Structure formats: structure tokens, C-alpha cells
């Protein structure tokens, strides 16, 4: 059996890089990024898809600058809202499966128990609004798709909270981190591996539409940014680490341009039941990242 042809959009992002690594043995992979594909230009998207003729398209690219999106809402909407719609239309024309990633930031954070897929989105900022437009465009195109909504992504590469805290902990004695936002820190590698397992099952099914839909994909358990930072600092080797105190502060004490949900824990029961998976606890994944 020939491995499927996969077009991966976003080859050097946190999730995209891990997908390249994880999918390498199970696919004929074409991985593209800007300038091979420009998500602000529908023609560039169509051209990239038609050149690759994939059986699966995975979109790991996005405009992810949550605060900057407040001053560039149109650009965020083009990349996060319109481009996924073009990819979904092209996928449908080819009879291909589209895998797309979305975010917990489409929710307003008013709940106090895990968000399920049928909860009503109500994004608080421009980034969340642009990502929600992407979810809707993928669904409206009417082709086979898996949309995975992620939460608080981190990993050993790219730009993320864990790497920022590690850098600051080497420079400062005290870190001040917000403790009134709760979410699920989720390792980029776990996302890639879960995607691969879900893809395997979907491809094996005669009818992809049986799996088509939106799924929440995040580590189990929950913590605040403060709890996450404290765990990161504790796991860092003492040599080179200056920080000894991680102080808890409120969101009001650390103002940022974009409003974030106070609570964005994702209930991943649908994904676990559908694909027969068990998502690891955030602390277990974090410890693994630090193992040498
Ligand atoms: N990071 C999080 O905490 C988080 C949380 C929930 C959901 N998500 C979602 O998860 C997915 C993956 O996120 P990530 O953290 O892996 O993102 P990331 O590290 O910021 O990577 C984004 C990728 O998109 C590419 N890209 C941006 N603009 C482009 C354009 N106009 N044309 C082509 N490529 C473009 C970037 O390329 P360049 O580097 O060349 O710009 C980069 O490779 C995204 O859908 C994101 O919305 C992320």
C-alpha cells in the first residue's frame, strides 16, 4: 500500500515542525511555508494545492500573534479566516481530507468546566474572531475535514510561553505571572502524534464523513499561567537558573492589547471516544520535554 500524499502548510511553526517529524514515515510529504505559499493570496493557495495533488491537506500555518492581531485584524482574518476556506474548497474539489487547527480563544472564558465542541463561541479578541471565521469557512465548504481546537501550545522549538519563561528565569530572580487565567498547556509533539493517530483511523474508514467534524485536542488537567511557569522553573536545572520566586499576579496587573479568556479548558472527550485515545496530563508531557 502506497503511503498517502500529504500537503503540509506551515512547515516551521511549532505544530508544523512536529508534524513533519511525526508524519515522515507514514506519508509522502510536501511541506510548504511562505514564500512557496502565501496565505494572504487565494491564487497562491490554489496553485500550491494543485501542484501537490494531495490526498490530505494539513493546515498548521496561522497568524498567531494574539496581541498584534488587535492592530492588524484584516491580515489576521485573511490568514486565519479566509485562507482555510480556500484550502477547504480545494480539498473538496480533489476529494481530499483537510486537517485544520483552531483555538480555545474562540471562547469567552465565562464557563467553569471544560468547553465542549457544541458550546457557543464568543471570542474576546481579533485573533479569536479570525480563527472562528476559519472554523466556519472549513465547515461551510462541505468537504471531509478534521478541525482540532488546541490550547496553550508549547514545545522545545518556536516561540512559546515555556521558552520565554526559561529565558526570563535565567535572567531574573523573580518572575511575575498571571494566575487568573486557566487552560491546558499542550505539547506540540503530542498534538502531532494525536493528529497522526486520528488520521490513520480516518484514512482506514471507507467513509471519511463519519469522522468529519470539530474536535477539542488538549492535554488533560488544567492550570494557570502561573502554575505552568512554576512547573517550568522547578524542572529547569539549577545551574544557570537565577529565578527562585514565581509571583502570582492578576491579569489587571499585566495589561496586554488583547483580552484573553479567563477559563479555556477544553473537554476532549469527543476526540478520546471517537479515536480510542487517552490524552496525557499536561504535567507528564512537560516533564518529558525536560528529560534528557
Ligand atoms: N500557539 C498556541 O498557543 C496555540 C493555541 C491554540 C491554537 N493554536 C493554533 O495551532 C496552529 C499552529 O500554531 P503554532 O503555534 O504552531 O503556530 P506558529 O508556531 O506561529 O507557526 C505558524 C506558521 O504559519 C506560517 N505563516 C504565517 N503567516 C503565513 C502566510 N501568510 N503564508 C504562509 N505561511 C504563513 C508561519 O510561517 P513564518 O514563520 O514564515 O511566518 C509559521 O510557519 C494554528 O492554527 C494556531 O492558531 C495555537
Short mmCIF file of N, CA, C and O and ligand atoms in Angstrom, two decimals, residues 10-16 33-34 37-40 60-64 79 101-104 127 131 150-153, ligand 1:
data_model
loop_
_atom_site.label_atom_id
_atom_site.label_comp_id
_atom_site.label_asym_id
_atom_site.label_seq_id
_atom_site.Cartn_x
_atom_site.Cartn_y
_atom_site.Cartn_z
N UNK A 10 2.69 25.18 6.46
CA UNK A 10 3.25 25.64 7.73
C UNK A 10 4.27 24.64 8.23
O UNK A 10 3.99 23.85 9.13
N UNK A 11 5.47 24.65 7.65
CA UNK A 11 6.44 23.60 7.95
C UNK A 11 7.37 23.92 9.11
O UNK A 11 7.99 23.02 9.66
N UNK A 12 7.48 25.21 9.50
CA UNK A 12 8.43 25.54 10.56
C UNK A 12 7.79 26.07 11.84
O UNK A 12 8.48 26.41 12.78
N UNK A 13 6.47 26.13 11.88
CA UNK A 13 5.79 26.53 13.12
C UNK A 13 5.94 25.44 14.17
O UNK A 13 6.46 24.36 13.89
N UNK A 14 5.48 25.73 15.37
CA UNK A 14 5.60 24.76 16.47
C UNK A 14 4.95 23.42 16.11
O UNK A 14 5.54 22.36 16.27
N UNK A 15 3.70 23.48 15.65
CA UNK A 15 2.97 22.26 15.33
C UNK A 15 3.45 21.69 13.99
O UNK A 15 3.65 20.48 13.84
N UNK A 16 3.68 22.57 13.01
CA UNK A 16 4.11 22.13 11.68
C UNK A 16 5.41 21.35 11.72
O UNK A 16 5.55 20.31 11.07
N UNK A 33 5.83 26.54 3.18
CA UNK A 33 5.69 27.72 4.03
C UNK A 33 5.78 28.92 3.11
O UNK A 33 6.02 28.78 1.91
N UNK A 34 5.65 30.12 3.67
CA UNK A 34 5.91 31.30 2.88
C UNK A 34 7.38 31.27 2.45
O UNK A 34 8.21 30.91 3.26
N UNK A 37 4.03 29.25 -0.38
CA UNK A 37 2.58 29.50 -0.31
C UNK A 37 2.38 30.79 0.49
O UNK A 37 3.04 30.99 1.50
N UNK A 38 1.50 31.66 0.00
CA UNK A 38 1.19 32.88 0.73
C UNK A 38 -0.30 32.85 1.06
O UNK A 38 -1.15 32.96 0.18
N UNK A 39 -0.58 32.69 2.34
CA UNK A 39 -1.97 32.51 2.75
C UNK A 39 -2.80 33.78 2.61
O UNK A 39 -4.02 33.73 2.77
N UNK A 40 -2.17 34.90 2.31
CA UNK A 40 -2.95 36.12 2.07
C UNK A 40 -3.43 36.17 0.61
O UNK A 40 -4.20 37.06 0.25
N UNK A 60 -1.22 23.83 9.21
CA UNK A 60 -0.64 24.17 10.52
C UNK A 60 -0.16 25.61 10.54
O UNK A 60 0.48 26.03 11.50
N UNK A 61 -0.42 26.35 9.48
CA UNK A 61 0.01 27.76 9.41
C UNK A 61 -1.10 28.66 9.91
O UNK A 61 -2.28 28.34 9.77
N UNK A 62 -0.71 29.75 10.52
CA UNK A 62 -1.71 30.70 11.02
C UNK A 62 -1.03 32.00 11.39
O UNK A 62 0.19 32.06 11.56
N UNK A 63 -1.85 33.03 11.53
CA UNK A 63 -1.41 34.29 12.12
C UNK A 63 -1.63 34.11 13.62
O UNK A 63 -2.78 34.09 14.08
N UNK A 64 -0.55 33.91 14.39
CA UNK A 64 -0.71 33.53 15.79
C UNK A 64 -0.35 34.64 16.79
O UNK A 64 -0.33 34.39 17.99
N UNK A 79 -5.54 35.44 6.82
CA UNK A 79 -4.74 34.23 7.02
C UNK A 79 -5.51 33.15 7.80
O UNK A 79 -5.48 31.98 7.45
N UNK A 101 -6.26 23.46 12.24
CA UNK A 101 -6.15 23.70 13.68
C UNK A 101 -6.82 25.00 14.07
O UNK A 101 -6.66 26.02 13.40
N UNK A 102 -7.55 24.93 15.18
CA UNK A 102 -8.21 26.12 15.70
C UNK A 102 -7.77 26.32 17.16
O UNK A 102 -6.79 25.73 17.59
N UNK A 103 -8.51 27.12 17.89
CA UNK A 103 -8.01 27.56 19.20
C UNK A 103 -9.09 27.66 20.28
O UNK A 103 -10.27 27.89 19.96
N UNK A 104 -8.64 27.56 21.52
CA UNK A 104 -9.50 27.81 22.69
C UNK A 104 -9.94 29.27 22.74
O UNK A 104 -10.92 29.60 23.40
N UNK A 127 -7.86 37.97 17.18
CA UNK A 127 -7.29 36.66 16.83
C UNK A 127 -8.37 35.58 16.91
O UNK A 127 -8.55 34.80 15.97
N UNK A 131 -9.91 33.23 13.89
CA UNK A 131 -9.83 31.76 13.92
C UNK A 131 -11.24 31.15 13.82
O UNK A 131 -11.43 30.13 13.17
N UNK A 150 -7.02 23.64 19.65
CA UNK A 150 -5.90 23.44 20.57
C UNK A 150 -5.93 24.47 21.70
O UNK A 150 -6.64 25.46 21.62
N UNK A 151 -5.07 24.24 22.70
CA UNK A 151 -4.99 25.15 23.84
C UNK A 151 -3.53 25.31 24.26
O UNK A 151 -2.78 24.32 24.32
N UNK A 152 -3.08 26.52 24.52
CA UNK A 152 -1.79 26.84 25.12
C UNK A 152 -0.65 25.94 24.62
O UNK A 152 -0.07 25.14 25.37
N UNK A 153 -0.31 26.08 23.35
CA UNK A 153 0.68 25.21 22.71
C UNK A 153 2.11 25.63 23.10
O UNK A 153 2.44 26.82 23.06
N1 LIG B 1 0.38 28.69 19.89
C1 LIG B 1 -0.71 28.46 20.64
O1 LIG B 1 -0.68 28.61 21.87
C2 LIG B 1 -1.98 27.98 20.00
C3 LIG B 1 -3.09 27.76 20.81
C4 LIG B 1 -4.26 27.30 20.23
C5 LIG B 1 -4.30 27.09 18.86
N2 LIG B 1 -3.22 27.33 18.07
C6 LIG B 1 -3.31 27.08 16.63
O2 LIG B 1 -2.48 25.99 16.31
C7 LIG B 1 -1.97 26.13 14.98
C8 LIG B 1 -0.46 26.01 14.98
O3 LIG B 1 0.06 27.06 15.81
P1 LIG B 1 1.62 27.23 16.09
O4 LIG B 1 1.77 27.68 17.49
O5 LIG B 1 2.34 26.01 15.61
O6 LIG B 1 1.95 28.46 15.10
P2 LIG B 1 3.37 29.16 14.80
O7 LIG B 1 4.46 28.48 15.52
O8 LIG B 1 3.15 30.63 14.99
O9 LIG B 1 3.55 28.86 13.24
C9 LIG B 1 2.69 29.45 12.29
C10 LIG B 1 3.18 29.12 10.90
O10 LIG B 1 2.34 29.80 9.97
C11 LIG B 1 3.15 30.38 8.95
N3 LIG B 1 2.51 31.53 8.33
C12 LIG B 1 2.09 32.67 8.92
N4 LIG B 1 1.61 33.53 8.00
C13 LIG B 1 1.71 32.90 6.78
C14 LIG B 1 1.35 33.27 5.45
N5 LIG B 1 0.80 34.46 5.14
N6 LIG B 1 1.59 32.39 4.46
C15 LIG B 1 2.16 31.20 4.74
N7 LIG B 1 2.51 30.78 5.97
C16 LIG B 1 2.29 31.64 6.99
C17 LIG B 1 4.40 30.78 9.72
O11 LIG B 1 5.45 31.00 8.83
P3 LIG B 1 6.52 32.17 9.15
O12 LIG B 1 7.21 31.76 10.40
O13 LIG B 1 7.37 32.18 7.92
O14 LIG B 1 5.70 33.43 9.34
C18 LIG B 1 4.60 29.56 10.62
O15 LIG B 1 5.26 28.50 9.96
C19 LIG B 1 -2.51 27.47 14.47
O16 LIG B 1 -3.69 27.24 13.74
C20 LIG B 1 -2.86 28.23 15.75
O17 LIG B 1 -3.86 29.19 15.53
C21 LIG B 1 -2.05 27.76 18.62
#
